[in-house]
PDB file of C-alpha atoms in Angstrom:
ATOM      1  CA  PHE A 199      56.586  82.992 -87.251  1.00 56.00           C
ATOM      2  CA  VAL A 200      56.260  85.631 -89.899  1.00 59.00           C
ATOM      3  CA  PHE A 201      59.553  85.755 -91.760  1.00 61.00           C
ATOM      4  CA  GLY A 202      58.807  88.590 -94.110  1.00 64.00           C
ATOM      5  CA  ILE A 203      56.203  90.234 -96.242  1.00 66.00           C
ATOM      6  CA  GLU A 204      56.677  92.129 -99.459  1.00 69.00           C
ATOM      7  CA  ALA A 205      53.890  93.315-101.711  1.00 71.00           C
ATOM      8  CA  LEU A 206      54.525  92.922-105.412  1.00 74.00           C
ATOM      9  CA  SER A 207      52.714  94.680-108.204  1.00 79.00           C
ATOM     10  CA  PRO A 208      51.246  92.483-110.935  1.00 78.00           C
ATOM     11  CA  GLU A 209      54.128  93.520-113.175  1.00 80.00           C
ATOM     12  CA  ASP A 210      56.683  92.382-110.576  1.00 78.00           C
ATOM     13  CA  ARG A 211      55.146  88.990-109.860  1.00 77.00           C
ATOM     14  CA  ALA A 212      57.317  87.234-112.436  1.00 81.00           C
ATOM     15  CA  GLU A 213      60.314  88.327-110.361  1.00 84.00           C
ATOM     16  CA  ALA A 214      58.925  86.817-107.142  1.00 83.00           C
ATOM     17  CA  PRO A 215      61.193  83.720-107.113  1.00 88.00           C
ATOM     18  CA  LEU A 216      64.314  85.834-107.644  1.00 89.00           C
ATOM     19  CA  LYS A 217      63.244  88.369-105.003  1.00 86.00           C
ATOM     20  CA  LEU A 218      62.548  85.548-102.583  1.00 86.00           C
ATOM     21  CA  CYS A 219      66.028  84.082-103.155  1.00 89.00           C
ATOM     22  CA  ARG A 220      67.589  87.489-102.535  1.00 89.00           C
ATOM     23  CA  PHE A 221      65.525  87.867 -99.370  1.00 86.00           C
ATOM     24  CA  PHE A 222      66.705  84.478 -98.054  1.00 89.00           C
ATOM     25  CA  GLU A 223      70.299  85.310 -98.911  1.00 90.00           C
ATOM     26  CA  LYS A 224      70.144  88.691 -97.180  1.00 88.00           C
ATOM     27  CA  ALA A 225      68.440  87.216 -94.105  1.00 87.00           C
ATOM     28  CA  GLY A 226      70.884  84.325 -93.910  1.00 90.00           C
ATOM     29  CA  PHE A 227      67.948  82.069 -93.103  1.00 85.00           C
ATOM     30  CA  LEU A 228      66.021  79.485 -95.072  1.00 90.00           C
ATOM     31  CA  PRO A 229      62.567  78.538 -93.783  1.00 89.00           C
ATOM     32  CA  THR A 230      61.263  74.984 -93.965  1.00 90.00           C
ATOM     33  CA  GLN A 231      57.971  76.013 -95.530  1.00 89.00           C
ATOM     34  CA  LEU A 232      56.204  78.819 -97.346  1.00 89.00           C
ATOM     35  CA  ALA A 233      52.519  79.643 -97.001  1.00 86.00           C
ATOM     36  CA  VAL A 234      50.787  81.451 -99.852  1.00 87.00           C
ATOM     37  CA  ILE A 235      47.199  82.501-100.360  1.00 85.00           C
ATOM     38  CA  LYS A 236      46.899  82.592-104.143  1.00 86.00           C
ATOM     39  CA  GLU A 237      47.108  79.518-106.353  1.00 91.00           C
ATOM     40  CA  GLU A 238      49.126  81.396-108.985  1.00 88.00           C
ATOM     41  CA  ILE A 239      51.814  82.240-106.403  1.00 87.00           C
ATOM     42  CA  LEU A 240      51.917  78.623-105.265  1.00 91.00           C
ATOM     43  CA  GLU A 241      52.483  77.520-108.854  1.00 92.00           C
ATOM     44  CA  MET A 242      55.107  80.218-109.391  1.00 90.00           C
ATOM     45  CA  LEU A 243      57.102  79.362-106.264  1.00 91.00           C
ATOM     46  CA  SER A 244      56.754  75.557-106.369  1.00 94.00           C
ATOM     47  CA  PRO A 245      59.802  74.938-108.607  1.00 94.00           C
ATOM     48  CA  LEU A 246      61.977  77.160-106.412  1.00 92.00           C
ATOM     49  CA  ALA A 247      60.649  75.557-103.227  1.00 94.00           C
ATOM     50  CA  GLN A 248      61.272  72.081-104.605  1.00 94.00           C
ATOM     51  CA  GLY A 249      64.817  73.047-105.613  1.00 93.00           C
ATOM     52  CA  LEU A 250      65.512  74.392-102.117  1.00 92.00           C
ATOM     53  CA  GLY A 251      63.797  71.497-100.352  1.00 94.00           C
ATOM     54  CA  LEU A 252      61.021  73.681 -98.920  1.00 94.00           C
ATOM     55  CA  LYS A 253      57.363  72.865 -98.514  1.00 95.00           C
ATOM     56  CA  VAL A 254      54.996  75.339-100.110  1.00 93.00           C
ATOM     57  CA  ARG A 255      51.324  75.223 -99.234  1.00 91.00           C
ATOM     58  CA  ARG A 256      48.211  77.190 -99.935  1.00 92.00           C
ATOM     59  CA  VAL A 257      46.257  78.675 -97.040  1.00 89.00           C
ATOM     60  CA  LYS A 258      42.998  80.608 -96.873  1.00 86.00           C
ATOM     61  CA  ARG A 259      44.401  83.152 -94.421  1.00 78.00           C
ATOM     62  CA  TRP A 260      47.625  83.836 -92.592  1.00 75.00           C
ATOM     63  CA  LYS A 261      46.255  83.234 -89.099  1.00 76.00           C
ATOM     64  CA  LYS A 262      49.545  83.996 -87.369  1.00 76.00           C
ATOM     65  CA  LEU A 263      49.869  87.257 -89.274  1.00 73.00           C
ATOM     66  CA  ASP A 264      46.318  88.214 -88.289  1.00 76.00           C
ATOM     67  CA  LYS A 265      47.168  87.423 -84.661  1.00 82.00           C
ATOM     68  CA  ALA A 266      50.383  89.478 -84.819  1.00 79.00           C
ATOM     69  CA  LYS A 267      48.484  92.385 -86.386  1.00 79.00           C
ATOM     70  CA  LEU A 268      45.839  92.330 -83.642  1.00 85.00           C
ATOM     71  CA  SER A 269      48.538  92.242 -80.979  1.00 86.00           C
ATOM     72  CA  LEU A 270      50.322  95.196 -82.560  1.00 84.00           C
ATOM     73  CA  PHE A 271      47.123  97.232 -82.768  1.00 85.00           C
ATOM     74  CA  GLU A 272      46.303  96.396 -79.148  1.00 87.00           C
ATOM     75  CA  THR A 273      49.748  97.653 -78.113  1.00 86.00           C
ATOM     76  CA  PHE A 274      49.172 100.887 -80.049  1.00 85.00           C
ATOM     77  CA  LYS A 275      45.768 101.271 -78.422  1.00 85.00           C
ATOM     78  CA  GLN A 276      47.219 100.823 -74.926  1.00 86.00           C
ATOM     79  CA  ARG A 277      49.803 103.513 -75.668  1.00 85.00           C
ATOM     80  CA  GLY A 278      47.243 105.934 -77.020  1.00 84.00           C
ATOM     81  CA  ILE A 279      48.410 105.653 -80.598  1.00 83.00           C
ATOM     82  CA  GLY A 280      45.511 105.614 -83.036  1.00 72.00           C
ATOM     83  CA  PHE A 281      45.091 105.382 -86.761  1.00 64.00           C
TER      84      PHE A 281
END
């Protein structure tokens, strides 16, 4: 499932591991794996993931996120909500 999404500006990317730790702490939940699209993010998060015992993998697309997005838009469409 999609645990969370947060867009970071290029300037904030160095803070990604710390922000991710804060997110896990606030959620009270630690996933078993992380899926990232960009190689640089994989490299940035790998030490943190290894320290927490998480798998981190690179994917071409977030298929489940795409599916959730389509479902959400379909719900909006059925309720007459357009963008």
